[in-house]
Short mmCIF file of C-alpha atoms and ligand atoms in Angstrom, two decimals:
data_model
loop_
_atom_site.label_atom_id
_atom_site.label_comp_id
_atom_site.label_asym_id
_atom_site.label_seq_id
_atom_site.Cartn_x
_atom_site.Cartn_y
_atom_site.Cartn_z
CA UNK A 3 87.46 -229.31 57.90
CA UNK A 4 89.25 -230.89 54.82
CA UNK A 5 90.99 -234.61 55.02
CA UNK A 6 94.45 -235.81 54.91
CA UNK A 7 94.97 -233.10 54.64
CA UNK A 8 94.66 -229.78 55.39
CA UNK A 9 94.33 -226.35 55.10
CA UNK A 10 95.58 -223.67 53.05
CA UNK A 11 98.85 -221.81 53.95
CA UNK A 12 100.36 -225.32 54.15
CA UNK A 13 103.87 -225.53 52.50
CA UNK A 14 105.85 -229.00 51.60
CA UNK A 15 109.20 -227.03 51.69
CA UNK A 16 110.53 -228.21 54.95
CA UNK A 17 109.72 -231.77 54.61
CA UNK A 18 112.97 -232.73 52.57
CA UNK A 19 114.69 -235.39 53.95
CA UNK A 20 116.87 -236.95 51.36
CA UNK A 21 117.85 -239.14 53.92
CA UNK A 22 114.69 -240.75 55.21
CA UNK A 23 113.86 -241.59 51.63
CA UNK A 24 117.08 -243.52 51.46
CA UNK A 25 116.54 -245.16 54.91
CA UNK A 26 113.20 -246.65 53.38
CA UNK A 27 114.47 -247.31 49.83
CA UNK A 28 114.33 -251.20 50.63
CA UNK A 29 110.50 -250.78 51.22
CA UNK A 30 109.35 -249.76 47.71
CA UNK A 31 108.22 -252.39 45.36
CA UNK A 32 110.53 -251.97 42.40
CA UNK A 33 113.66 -252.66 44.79
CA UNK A 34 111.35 -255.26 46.93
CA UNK A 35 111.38 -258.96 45.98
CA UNK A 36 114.46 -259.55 44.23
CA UNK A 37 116.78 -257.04 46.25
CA UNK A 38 115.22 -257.03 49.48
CA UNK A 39 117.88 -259.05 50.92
CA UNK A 40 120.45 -257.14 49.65
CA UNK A 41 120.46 -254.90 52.60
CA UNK A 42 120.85 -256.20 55.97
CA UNK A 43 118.16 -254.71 58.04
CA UNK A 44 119.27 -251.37 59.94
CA UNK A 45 122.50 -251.21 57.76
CA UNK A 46 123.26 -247.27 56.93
CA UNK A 47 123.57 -246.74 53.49
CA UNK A 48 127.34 -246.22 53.57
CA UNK A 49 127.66 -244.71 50.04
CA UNK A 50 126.06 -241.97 51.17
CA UNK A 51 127.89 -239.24 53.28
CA UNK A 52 126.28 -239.04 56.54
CA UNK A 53 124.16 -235.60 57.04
CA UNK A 54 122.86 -234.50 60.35
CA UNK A 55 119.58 -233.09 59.77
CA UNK A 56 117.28 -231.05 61.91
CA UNK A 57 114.21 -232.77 60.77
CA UNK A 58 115.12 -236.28 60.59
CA UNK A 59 111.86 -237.72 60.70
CA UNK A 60 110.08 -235.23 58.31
CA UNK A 61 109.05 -237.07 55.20
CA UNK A 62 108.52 -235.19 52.03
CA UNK A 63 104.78 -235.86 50.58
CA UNK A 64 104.47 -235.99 46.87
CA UNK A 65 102.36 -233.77 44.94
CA UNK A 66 99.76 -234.48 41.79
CA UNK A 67 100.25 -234.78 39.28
CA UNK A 68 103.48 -236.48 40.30
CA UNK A 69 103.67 -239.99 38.26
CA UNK A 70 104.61 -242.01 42.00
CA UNK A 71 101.38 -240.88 43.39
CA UNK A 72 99.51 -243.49 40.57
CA UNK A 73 101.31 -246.28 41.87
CA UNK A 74 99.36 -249.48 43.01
CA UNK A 75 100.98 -250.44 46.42
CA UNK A 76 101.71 -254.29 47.32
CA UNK A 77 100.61 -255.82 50.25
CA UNK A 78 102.85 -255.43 53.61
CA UNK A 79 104.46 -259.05 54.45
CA UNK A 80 105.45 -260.57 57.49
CA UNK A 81 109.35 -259.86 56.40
CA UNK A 82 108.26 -256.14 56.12
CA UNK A 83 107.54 -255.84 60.11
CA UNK A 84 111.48 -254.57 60.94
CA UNK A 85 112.47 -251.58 62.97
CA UNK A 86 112.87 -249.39 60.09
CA UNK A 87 109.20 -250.25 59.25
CA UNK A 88 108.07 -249.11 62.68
CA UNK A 89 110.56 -246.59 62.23
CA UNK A 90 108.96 -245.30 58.95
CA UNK A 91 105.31 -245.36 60.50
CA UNK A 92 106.49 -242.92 63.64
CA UNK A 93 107.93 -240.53 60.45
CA UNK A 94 104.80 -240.86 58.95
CA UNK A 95 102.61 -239.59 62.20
CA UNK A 96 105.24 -236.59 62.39
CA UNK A 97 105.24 -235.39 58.81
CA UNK A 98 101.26 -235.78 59.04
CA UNK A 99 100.85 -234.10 62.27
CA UNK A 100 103.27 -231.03 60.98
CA UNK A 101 101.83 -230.43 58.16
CA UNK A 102 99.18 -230.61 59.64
CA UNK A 103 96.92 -233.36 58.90
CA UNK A 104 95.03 -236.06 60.07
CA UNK A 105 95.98 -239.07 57.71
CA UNK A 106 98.60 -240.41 55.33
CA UNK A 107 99.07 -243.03 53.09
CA UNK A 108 102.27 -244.56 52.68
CA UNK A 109 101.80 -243.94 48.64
CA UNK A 110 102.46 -239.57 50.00
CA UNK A 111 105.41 -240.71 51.29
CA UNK A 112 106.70 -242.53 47.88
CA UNK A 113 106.40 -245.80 49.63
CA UNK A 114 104.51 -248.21 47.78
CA UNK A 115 102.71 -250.79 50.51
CA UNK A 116 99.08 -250.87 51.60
CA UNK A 117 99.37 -249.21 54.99
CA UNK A 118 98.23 -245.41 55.84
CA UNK A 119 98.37 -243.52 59.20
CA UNK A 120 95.35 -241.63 60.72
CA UNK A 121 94.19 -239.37 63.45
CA UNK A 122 90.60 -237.38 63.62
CA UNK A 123 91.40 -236.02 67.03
CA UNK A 124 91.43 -232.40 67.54
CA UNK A 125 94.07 -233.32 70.36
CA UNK A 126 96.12 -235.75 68.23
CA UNK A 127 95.82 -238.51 70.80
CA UNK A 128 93.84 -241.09 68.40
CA UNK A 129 97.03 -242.27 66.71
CA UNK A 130 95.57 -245.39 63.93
CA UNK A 131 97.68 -247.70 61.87
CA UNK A 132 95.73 -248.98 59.14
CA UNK A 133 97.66 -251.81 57.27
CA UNK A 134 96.43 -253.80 54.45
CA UNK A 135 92.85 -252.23 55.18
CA UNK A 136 90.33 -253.81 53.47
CA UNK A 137 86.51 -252.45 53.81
CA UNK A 138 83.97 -255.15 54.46
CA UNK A 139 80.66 -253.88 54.05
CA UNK A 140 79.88 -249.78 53.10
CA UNK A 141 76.58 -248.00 54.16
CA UNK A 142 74.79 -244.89 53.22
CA UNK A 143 76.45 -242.13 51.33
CA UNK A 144 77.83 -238.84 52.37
CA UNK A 145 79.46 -235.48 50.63
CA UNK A 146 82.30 -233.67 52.26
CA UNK A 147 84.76 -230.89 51.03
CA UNK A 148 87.86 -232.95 50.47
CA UNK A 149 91.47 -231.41 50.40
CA UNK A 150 94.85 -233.34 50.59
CA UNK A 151 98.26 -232.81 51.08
CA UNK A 152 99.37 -234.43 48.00
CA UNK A 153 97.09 -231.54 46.37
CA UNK A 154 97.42 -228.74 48.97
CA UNK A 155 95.09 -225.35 48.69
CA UNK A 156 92.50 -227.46 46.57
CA UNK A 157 88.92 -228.31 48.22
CA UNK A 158 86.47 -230.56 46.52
CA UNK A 159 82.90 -232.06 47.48
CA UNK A 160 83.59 -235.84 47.22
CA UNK A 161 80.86 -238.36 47.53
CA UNK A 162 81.54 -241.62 49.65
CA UNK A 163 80.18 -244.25 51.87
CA UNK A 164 78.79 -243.08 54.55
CA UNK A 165 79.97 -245.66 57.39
CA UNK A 166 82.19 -248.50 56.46
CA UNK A 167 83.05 -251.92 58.48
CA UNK A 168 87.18 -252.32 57.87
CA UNK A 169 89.61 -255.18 58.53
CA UNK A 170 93.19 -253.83 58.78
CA UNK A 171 96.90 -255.12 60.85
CA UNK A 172 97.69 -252.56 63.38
CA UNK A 173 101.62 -251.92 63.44
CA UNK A 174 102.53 -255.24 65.25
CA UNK A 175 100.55 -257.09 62.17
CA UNK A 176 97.59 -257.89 64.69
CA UNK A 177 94.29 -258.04 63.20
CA UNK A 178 91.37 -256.16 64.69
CA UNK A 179 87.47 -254.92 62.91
CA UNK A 180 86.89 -251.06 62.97
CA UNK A 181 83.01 -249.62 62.39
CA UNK A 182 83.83 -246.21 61.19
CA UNK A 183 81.51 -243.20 60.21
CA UNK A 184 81.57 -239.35 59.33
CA UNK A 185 85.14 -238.23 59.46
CA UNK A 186 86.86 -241.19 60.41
CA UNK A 187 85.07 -243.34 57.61
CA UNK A 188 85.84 -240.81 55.04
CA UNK A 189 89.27 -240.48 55.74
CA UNK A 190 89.76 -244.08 55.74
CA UNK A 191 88.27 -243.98 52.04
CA UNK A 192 90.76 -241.51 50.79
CA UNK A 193 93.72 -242.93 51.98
CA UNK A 194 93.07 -246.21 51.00
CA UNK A 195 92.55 -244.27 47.37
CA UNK A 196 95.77 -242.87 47.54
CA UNK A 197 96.99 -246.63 48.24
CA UNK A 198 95.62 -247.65 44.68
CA UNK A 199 97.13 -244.52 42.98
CA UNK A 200 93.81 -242.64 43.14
CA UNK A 201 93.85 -239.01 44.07
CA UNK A 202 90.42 -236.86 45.27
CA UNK A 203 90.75 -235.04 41.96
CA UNK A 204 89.98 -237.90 39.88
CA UNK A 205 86.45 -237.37 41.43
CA UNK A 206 86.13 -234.21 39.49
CA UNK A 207 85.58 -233.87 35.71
CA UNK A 208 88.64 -233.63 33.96
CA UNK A 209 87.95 -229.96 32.73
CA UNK A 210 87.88 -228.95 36.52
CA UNK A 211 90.91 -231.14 37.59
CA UNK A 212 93.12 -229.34 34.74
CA UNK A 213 92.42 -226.08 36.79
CA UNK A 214 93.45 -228.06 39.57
CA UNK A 215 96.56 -228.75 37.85
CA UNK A 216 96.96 -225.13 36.24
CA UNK A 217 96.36 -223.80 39.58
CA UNK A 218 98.97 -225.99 41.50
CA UNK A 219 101.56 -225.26 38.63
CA UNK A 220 101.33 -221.34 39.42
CA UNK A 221 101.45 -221.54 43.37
CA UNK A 222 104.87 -223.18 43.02
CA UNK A 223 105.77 -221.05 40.49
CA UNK A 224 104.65 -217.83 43.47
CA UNK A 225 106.27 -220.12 45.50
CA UNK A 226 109.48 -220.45 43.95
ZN1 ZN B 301 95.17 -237.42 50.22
#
């Protein structure tokens, strides 16, 4: 089964949400340390008409070779723990979980701090909140056909550790130690990739990911 991911017939159409991005504007890093206290947390945006929307919580996910997905995302802070924040990572189970996946890195979502949601489960009960991961040790090597929902309908074999120790916050900024392998450990690698701008693709040689790239340009041109 591919990563963060998944399969084929997957389409990104019906994850606008103007909205939501607007909601989480105050997270990204160009608008963060100088205007972050420009908006009181949980103030609507009120130059924006209000919209009622059917999907409220569906984020849209970026797609290579969009420019945002390259970004290198800052560290979550203390002041970033608000109820939008908790807000945002409930959005980002839903949009995974519809499209369907099982993990997503806040960098998908055009928000640009270290934090990525996960869940391996075929029942989606595993629910994991990975923020500011860091892996502390790696161990033995594995290959698995990679896909992504940043670059959907593409597969690749992608070599990576095989088990990993991580530190991460879970989404009340506690601390805990995770020993991950297979699945888990592999999807904890690409996410955290996506958190330093780096895609699956860049794995490949650059001859094959310029198919990738030709290939993505004509299914939203079928699309379209
Ligand atoms: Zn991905």
């Amino acid at each position: 089964m591919p990563l963060d991911w998944l399969p084929t017939e997957q389409t990104t159409q019906d994850a606008t949400n103007a909205d939501c991005r607007i909601r989480f504007s105050r997270l990204l890093p160009e608008s963060a340390d100088n205007q972050r206290n420009d908006h009181a947390h949980g103030t609507p945006n009120l130059s924006e008409p209000p919209r009622i929307e059917q999907d409220m919580s569906r984020l849209t996910i970026l797609e290579f070779p969009d420019p945002r997905l390259r970004s290198k995302a800052r560290p979550v802070t203390t002041a970033d723990f608000t109820p939008a924040f908790q807000t945002l990572l409930d959005d980002m189970f839903e949009t995974m979980y519809a499209a369907p996946g099982i993990g997503l890195a806040a960098s998908q979502v055009d928000v640009h701090l270290r934090f990525m949601v996960i869940d391996i489960s075929e029942e989606k009960n595993e629910p994991r909140v990975f923020i500011n991961p860091e892996i502390l040790s790696k161990d033995g090597q594995t290959t698995y056909q990679e896909g992504c929902l940043s670059v959907p309908g593409i597969f690749a074999d992608v070599n990576r550790a095989d088990r990993i120790r991580v530190r991460a916050l879970d989404r009340h900024g506690e601390p805990y130690e995770l020993d991950a392998d297979g699945l888990l450990a592999i999807c904890i690698q690409h996410e955290m990739d996506h958190l330093d701008g780096r895609l699956f693709v860049d794995y490949l040689s650059p001859l094959k990911r310029d198919l990738v790239k030709k290939r993505l340009a004509k299914q939203r041109r079928g699309a379209a």
